[in-house]
Amino acid sequence: MTEQSPVTIQTAKPVPTLPDAQMVTGVKHYTDRLFSFRVTRPASLRFRSGEFVMIGLMGDPDPKTGKQKPLLRAYSIASPSWDEELEFYSIKVQDGPLTSRLQHIQPGDEVILRPKPVGTLVHDALLPGKRIWFFATGTGFAPFASLLREPQTYEDYDEIIITHTCREVGELTYGRDLIEALKSDELLNEVIGDGFWEKIKYYPTTTREKSPKMGRITDLMRSGEAFADLGVPPLNADTDRVMICGNLAFNLELKDMLEEYGLVEGANSKPQHYVVEKAFLD
């Protein structure tokens, strides 16, 4: 009987995963500056529609130590609190530390997701009202993408007005497509009620490329044109509630306007008439 050599079994080394890793399940590019992506949701994650989390990738190894540190930025969760996955809407900054790399992710890749949601764009931070305004510029539409799919939004308000100001028409695609999809969303129509989306008044504007409505929303409000177009009176603290998510200059300008209308800024600890998201992405 011939002695046989022992068989050596080499087991593959496990591929290291990122800390707090979640898998990318889908990516969609809208323009050369904007894209959205979806990732798996941690089973333990609970959040309120409108909140944000920290998202990121591992940075390059340190030349001296070889150690890597995570690159993290605040991202509003664009999916509603009941969704089984998490959706995010992002800008592409070619020299941005994070987004210059994040824009190249593909399904199956991993991203870091720190499961500690926070934020001010939540219903709990506002007093009861009749009408709610969502003011967004660029990717600031993301938290409102969550809130527009949140049943409580329609339970709490008779009217939902979403304004979205971008430079070019293509940058409005994400928001326009989402609002249009609400009309045929069987789940939401069943849960909230048929035709719930009829409460929405969508007001997109562009500042550079020609479109049906040109101009900055703040200018259109000052002139009264926005209110006339929407068929609503100017903002009033008795009836109107506001959430703002845009670039810093826009947020500050709109805050001043709301104060002129008599609205008071609120917070999770002290609900009032309006709230502003203070997290920014580069």
Short mmCIF file of C-alpha atoms in Angstrom, two decimals:
data_model
loop_
_atom_site.label_atom_id
_atom_site.label_comp_id
_atom_site.label_asym_id
_atom_site.label_seq_id
_atom_site.Cartn_x
_atom_site.Cartn_y
_atom_site.Cartn_z
CA MET A 1 0.00 0.00 0.00
CA THR A 2 1.49 3.27 -1.11
CA GLU A 3 1.70 5.96 1.50
CA GLN A 4 -0.14 9.04 0.41
CA SER A 5 1.03 12.57 1.07
CA PRO A 6 -1.28 14.51 3.35
CA VAL A 7 -3.56 16.95 1.52
CA THR A 8 -2.98 20.55 2.49
CA ILE A 9 -6.16 22.60 2.55
CA GLN A 10 -5.64 26.34 2.25
CA THR A 11 -8.55 28.34 3.53
CA ALA A 12 -9.07 31.78 2.01
CA LYS A 13 -8.33 34.59 4.37
CA PRO A 14 -11.46 36.55 5.27
CA VAL A 15 -11.65 39.87 3.50
CA PRO A 16 -11.55 42.64 6.11
CA THR A 17 -14.64 44.78 6.16
CA LEU A 18 -14.88 48.44 7.02
CA PRO A 19 -15.92 49.42 10.54
CA ASP A 20 -19.72 49.77 10.67
CA ALA A 21 -19.74 48.49 7.08
CA GLN A 22 -22.89 48.38 4.97
CA MET A 23 -23.13 47.04 1.44
CA VAL A 24 -24.07 49.23 -1.52
CA THR A 25 -27.19 47.82 -3.22
CA GLY A 26 -27.73 50.41 -5.96
CA VAL A 27 -26.25 53.55 -7.53
CA LYS A 28 -27.84 56.04 -9.92
CA HIS A 29 -26.11 59.00 -11.53
CA TYR A 30 -28.22 62.02 -12.52
CA THR A 31 -25.65 64.54 -13.77
CA ASP A 32 -21.88 64.87 -13.71
CA ARG A 33 -22.35 66.45 -10.27
CA LEU A 34 -25.14 64.43 -8.65
CA PHE A 35 -25.87 60.78 -7.80
CA SER A 36 -27.85 58.69 -5.35
CA PHE A 37 -27.05 55.35 -3.76
CA ARG A 38 -28.73 52.78 -1.56
CA VAL A 39 -27.14 50.61 1.12
CA THR A 40 -28.23 47.84 3.45
CA ARG A 41 -29.80 48.94 6.70
CA PRO A 42 -28.47 47.72 10.05
CA ALA A 43 -31.16 45.67 11.77
CA SER A 44 -30.79 47.76 14.93
CA LEU A 45 -30.97 51.18 13.25
CA ARG A 46 -33.96 53.32 14.18
CA PHE A 47 -34.33 56.89 12.96
CA ARG A 48 -36.89 59.62 12.42
CA SER A 49 -37.55 60.67 8.84
CA GLY A 50 -35.44 63.77 8.18
CA GLU A 51 -32.42 62.80 10.29
CA PHE A 52 -28.84 62.27 9.08
CA VAL A 53 -25.98 59.87 9.76
CA MET A 54 -22.25 59.86 9.12
CA ILE A 55 -21.24 58.07 5.90
CA GLY A 56 -17.75 57.46 4.60
CA LEU A 57 -14.86 55.40 3.29
CA MET A 58 -11.43 54.55 4.61
CA GLY A 59 -8.79 57.13 3.81
CA ASP A 60 -5.40 56.45 2.25
CA PRO A 61 -2.79 54.80 4.46
CA ASP A 62 -0.57 57.18 6.41
CA PRO A 63 2.84 57.32 4.65
CA LYS A 64 4.67 56.85 7.95
CA THR A 65 2.48 54.49 9.99
CA GLY A 66 0.48 52.77 7.26
CA LYS A 67 -2.66 53.24 9.34
CA GLN A 68 -5.94 54.30 7.75
CA LYS A 69 -8.54 56.63 9.18
CA PRO A 70 -12.16 56.86 8.03
CA LEU A 71 -13.28 59.85 5.96
CA LEU A 72 -16.76 60.69 7.23
CA ARG A 73 -19.35 63.31 6.27
CA ALA A 74 -22.93 63.98 7.35
CA TYR A 75 -25.54 62.64 4.94
CA SER A 76 -29.29 63.08 5.32
CA ILE A 77 -31.14 59.78 4.99
CA ALA A 78 -33.30 60.21 1.88
CA SER A 79 -35.36 57.08 2.50
CA PRO A 80 -38.25 57.14 5.01
CA SER A 81 -37.99 55.59 8.45
CA TRP A 82 -39.95 52.50 7.40
CA ASP A 83 -37.75 51.57 4.39
CA GLU A 84 -35.79 48.33 4.57
CA GLU A 85 -32.75 49.99 2.93
CA LEU A 86 -31.11 53.39 3.31
CA GLU A 87 -30.96 55.86 0.45
CA PHE A 88 -28.62 58.85 0.12
CA TYR A 89 -28.36 61.71 -2.38
CA SER A 90 -24.92 63.17 -2.97
CA ILE A 91 -22.99 65.81 -4.80
CA LYS A 92 -19.73 64.95 -6.59
CA VAL A 93 -16.84 67.22 -5.66
CA GLN A 94 -13.90 66.29 -7.88
CA ASP A 95 -11.29 67.35 -5.31
CA GLY A 96 -13.44 66.59 -2.26
CA PRO A 97 -11.73 64.27 0.24
CA LEU A 98 -14.73 61.94 0.35
CA THR A 99 -17.04 62.52 -2.63
CA SER A 100 -14.22 62.39 -5.17
CA ARG A 101 -14.02 58.70 -4.23
CA LEU A 102 -17.58 57.99 -3.13
CA GLN A 103 -18.94 58.84 -6.59
CA HIS A 104 -17.24 55.70 -7.98
CA ILE A 105 -18.90 53.16 -5.67
CA GLN A 106 -20.69 50.20 -7.24
CA PRO A 107 -23.24 47.66 -5.97
CA GLY A 108 -21.41 45.17 -3.77
CA ASP A 109 -18.96 47.76 -2.43
CA GLU A 110 -18.92 48.68 1.23
CA VAL A 111 -19.28 52.07 2.89
CA ILE A 112 -18.94 53.10 6.51
CA LEU A 113 -22.22 54.01 8.18
CA ARG A 114 -22.15 55.24 11.75
CA PRO A 115 -25.61 54.23 13.06
CA LYS A 116 -26.23 57.28 15.26
CA PRO A 117 -28.92 59.36 13.53
CA VAL A 118 -29.37 62.99 14.56
CA GLY A 119 -30.81 66.15 13.06
CA THR A 120 -33.31 68.97 13.40
CA LEU A 121 -35.49 68.35 10.31
CA VAL A 122 -38.00 66.23 12.20
CA HIS A 123 -41.68 66.70 12.93
CA ASP A 124 -41.01 66.68 16.67
CA ALA A 125 -39.16 70.01 16.38
CA LEU A 126 -42.20 71.87 15.03
CA LEU A 127 -45.43 73.06 16.62
CA PRO A 128 -48.68 71.87 15.01
CA GLY A 129 -49.66 73.81 11.89
CA LYS A 130 -51.77 73.77 8.75
CA ARG A 131 -49.15 74.00 6.03
CA ILE A 132 -45.52 72.85 5.92
CA TRP A 133 -42.85 74.28 3.62
CA PHE A 134 -39.74 72.32 2.63
CA PHE A 135 -37.08 74.69 1.23
CA ALA A 136 -34.16 72.98 -0.51
CA THR A 137 -31.24 73.80 -2.75
CA GLY A 138 -29.22 71.12 -4.55
CA THR A 139 -28.77 67.92 -2.54
CA GLY A 140 -30.62 69.60 0.32
CA PHE A 141 -33.64 67.83 -1.15
CA ALA A 142 -32.51 64.59 0.54
CA PRO A 143 -34.19 64.93 3.96
CA PHE A 144 -37.40 66.00 2.25
CA ALA A 145 -37.26 62.89 0.06
CA SER A 146 -37.57 61.05 3.37
CA LEU A 147 -40.30 63.27 4.79
CA LEU A 148 -42.35 63.21 1.55
CA ARG A 149 -42.61 59.43 2.00
CA GLU A 150 -43.40 59.66 5.71
CA PRO A 151 -47.09 59.09 6.59
CA GLN A 152 -46.92 61.52 9.52
CA THR A 153 -46.28 64.40 7.11
CA TYR A 154 -49.73 63.93 5.60
CA GLU A 155 -51.39 63.29 8.94
CA ASP A 156 -50.04 66.53 10.42
CA TYR A 157 -50.58 68.95 7.51
CA ASP A 158 -53.26 69.90 5.01
CA GLU A 159 -50.69 71.18 2.49
CA ILE A 160 -47.07 70.26 1.79
CA ILE A 161 -45.07 72.76 -0.30
CA ILE A 162 -41.64 71.69 -1.53
CA THR A 163 -39.43 74.25 -3.24
CA HIS A 164 -36.22 73.11 -4.90
CA THR A 165 -33.77 75.61 -6.36
CA CYS A 166 -30.87 74.40 -8.52
CA ARG A 167 -28.60 75.92 -11.11
CA GLU A 168 -29.54 73.62 -14.00
CA VAL A 169 -32.62 71.67 -15.04
CA GLY A 170 -30.91 68.28 -14.79
CA GLU A 171 -30.25 68.90 -11.11
CA LEU A 172 -34.00 68.84 -10.46
CA THR A 173 -34.40 65.28 -11.79
CA TYR A 174 -34.02 63.42 -8.50
CA GLY A 175 -36.72 65.41 -6.74
CA ARG A 176 -39.08 65.53 -9.71
CA ASP A 177 -38.87 61.78 -10.27
CA LEU A 178 -39.45 61.04 -6.60
CA ILE A 179 -42.56 63.21 -6.38
CA GLU A 180 -43.93 61.73 -9.60
CA ALA A 181 -43.35 58.21 -8.25
CA LEU A 182 -45.50 58.93 -5.20
CA LYS A 183 -48.59 58.93 -7.40
CA SER A 184 -48.15 55.26 -8.28
CA ASP A 185 -46.72 54.08 -4.96
CA GLU A 186 -49.25 51.41 -4.01
CA LEU A 187 -47.91 50.97 -0.48
CA LEU A 188 -48.11 54.66 0.42
CA ASN A 189 -51.50 55.08 -1.23
CA GLU A 190 -52.74 52.17 0.85
CA VAL A 191 -51.16 53.31 4.12
CA ILE A 192 -51.82 57.06 3.86
CA GLY A 193 -54.88 57.02 1.62
CA ASP A 194 -55.52 57.22 -2.10
CA GLY A 195 -54.47 60.55 -3.58
CA PHE A 196 -52.39 61.59 -0.57
CA TRP A 197 -49.91 63.15 -3.00
CA GLU A 198 -52.50 65.72 -4.03
CA LYS A 199 -51.56 67.62 -0.87
CA ILE A 200 -48.13 68.33 -2.39
CA LYS A 201 -47.33 71.54 -4.23
CA TYR A 202 -43.97 71.21 -5.98
CA TYR A 203 -42.14 74.41 -6.94
CA PRO A 204 -38.85 73.82 -8.79
CA THR A 205 -36.75 76.75 -9.97
CA THR A 206 -33.41 77.19 -11.74
CA THR A 207 -30.94 80.05 -11.48
CA ARG A 208 -28.73 79.50 -14.55
CA GLU A 209 -30.30 77.24 -17.16
CA LYS A 210 -33.62 78.27 -18.69
CA SER A 211 -36.66 76.48 -17.24
CA PRO A 212 -40.41 77.11 -16.76
CA LYS A 213 -39.63 78.99 -13.52
CA MET A 214 -36.40 80.94 -13.21
CA GLY A 215 -35.03 82.63 -10.12
CA ARG A 216 -33.94 82.20 -6.53
CA ILE A 217 -36.81 81.18 -4.29
CA THR A 218 -36.03 83.99 -1.85
CA ASP A 219 -36.35 86.59 -4.62
CA LEU A 220 -39.59 85.00 -5.84
CA MET A 221 -40.97 85.17 -2.32
CA ARG A 222 -39.96 88.81 -1.83
CA SER A 223 -41.69 89.79 -5.05
CA GLY A 224 -44.78 87.80 -4.11
CA GLU A 225 -44.52 85.75 -7.31
CA ALA A 226 -43.97 82.46 -5.50
CA PHE A 227 -47.06 82.86 -3.34
CA ALA A 228 -49.16 83.85 -6.35
CA ASP A 229 -47.92 80.86 -8.36
CA LEU A 230 -48.71 78.48 -5.50
CA GLY A 231 -52.04 80.05 -4.64
CA VAL A 232 -51.20 80.50 -0.97
CA PRO A 233 -50.83 83.56 1.28
CA PRO A 234 -47.42 84.70 2.57
CA LEU A 235 -46.02 82.78 5.50
CA ASN A 236 -47.78 83.23 8.82
CA ALA A 237 -46.69 81.91 12.21
CA ASP A 238 -50.23 80.82 13.01
CA THR A 239 -50.51 78.40 10.07
CA ASP A 240 -47.12 77.77 8.44
CA ARG A 241 -44.25 75.54 9.49
CA VAL A 242 -40.90 75.44 7.69
CA MET A 243 -37.90 73.17 7.23
CA ILE A 244 -34.76 74.42 5.45
CA CYS A 245 -31.87 72.46 3.96
CA GLY A 246 -29.52 74.17 1.54
CA ASN A 247 -26.18 75.89 1.20
CA LEU A 248 -25.07 78.10 4.06
CA ALA A 249 -25.81 81.44 2.37
CA PHE A 250 -29.30 80.27 1.41
CA ASN A 251 -30.02 79.01 4.92
CA LEU A 252 -28.99 82.29 6.52
CA GLU A 253 -30.94 84.42 4.03
CA LEU A 254 -34.08 82.36 4.47
CA LYS A 255 -33.74 82.41 8.25
CA ASP A 256 -33.75 86.21 8.16
CA MET A 257 -36.84 86.20 5.92
CA LEU A 258 -38.71 83.83 8.21
CA GLU A 259 -37.92 86.00 11.22
CA GLU A 260 -39.41 88.94 9.31
CA TYR A 261 -42.58 86.90 8.84
CA GLY A 262 -42.68 86.36 12.61
CA LEU A 263 -41.59 82.73 12.65
CA VAL A 264 -39.37 81.48 15.47
CA GLU A 265 -36.64 78.86 15.10
CA GLY A 266 -37.27 75.59 16.90
CA ALA A 267 -35.32 72.56 18.04
CA ASN A 268 -35.92 69.02 19.26
CA SER A 269 -35.94 70.32 22.81
CA LYS A 270 -38.16 73.33 22.04
CA PRO A 271 -40.58 72.99 19.08
CA GLN A 272 -41.36 76.22 17.21
CA HIS A 273 -42.27 77.41 13.70
CA TYR A 274 -39.18 76.49 11.62
CA VAL A 275 -35.99 74.44 11.72
CA VAL A 276 -32.74 74.50 9.72
CA GLU A 277 -30.32 71.65 9.02
CA LYS A 278 -26.82 72.66 10.03
CA ALA A 279 -24.83 69.73 8.60
CA PHE A 280 -22.92 70.34 5.36
CA LEU A 281 -21.17 68.13 2.84
CA ASP A 282 -18.03 68.68 0.76
#
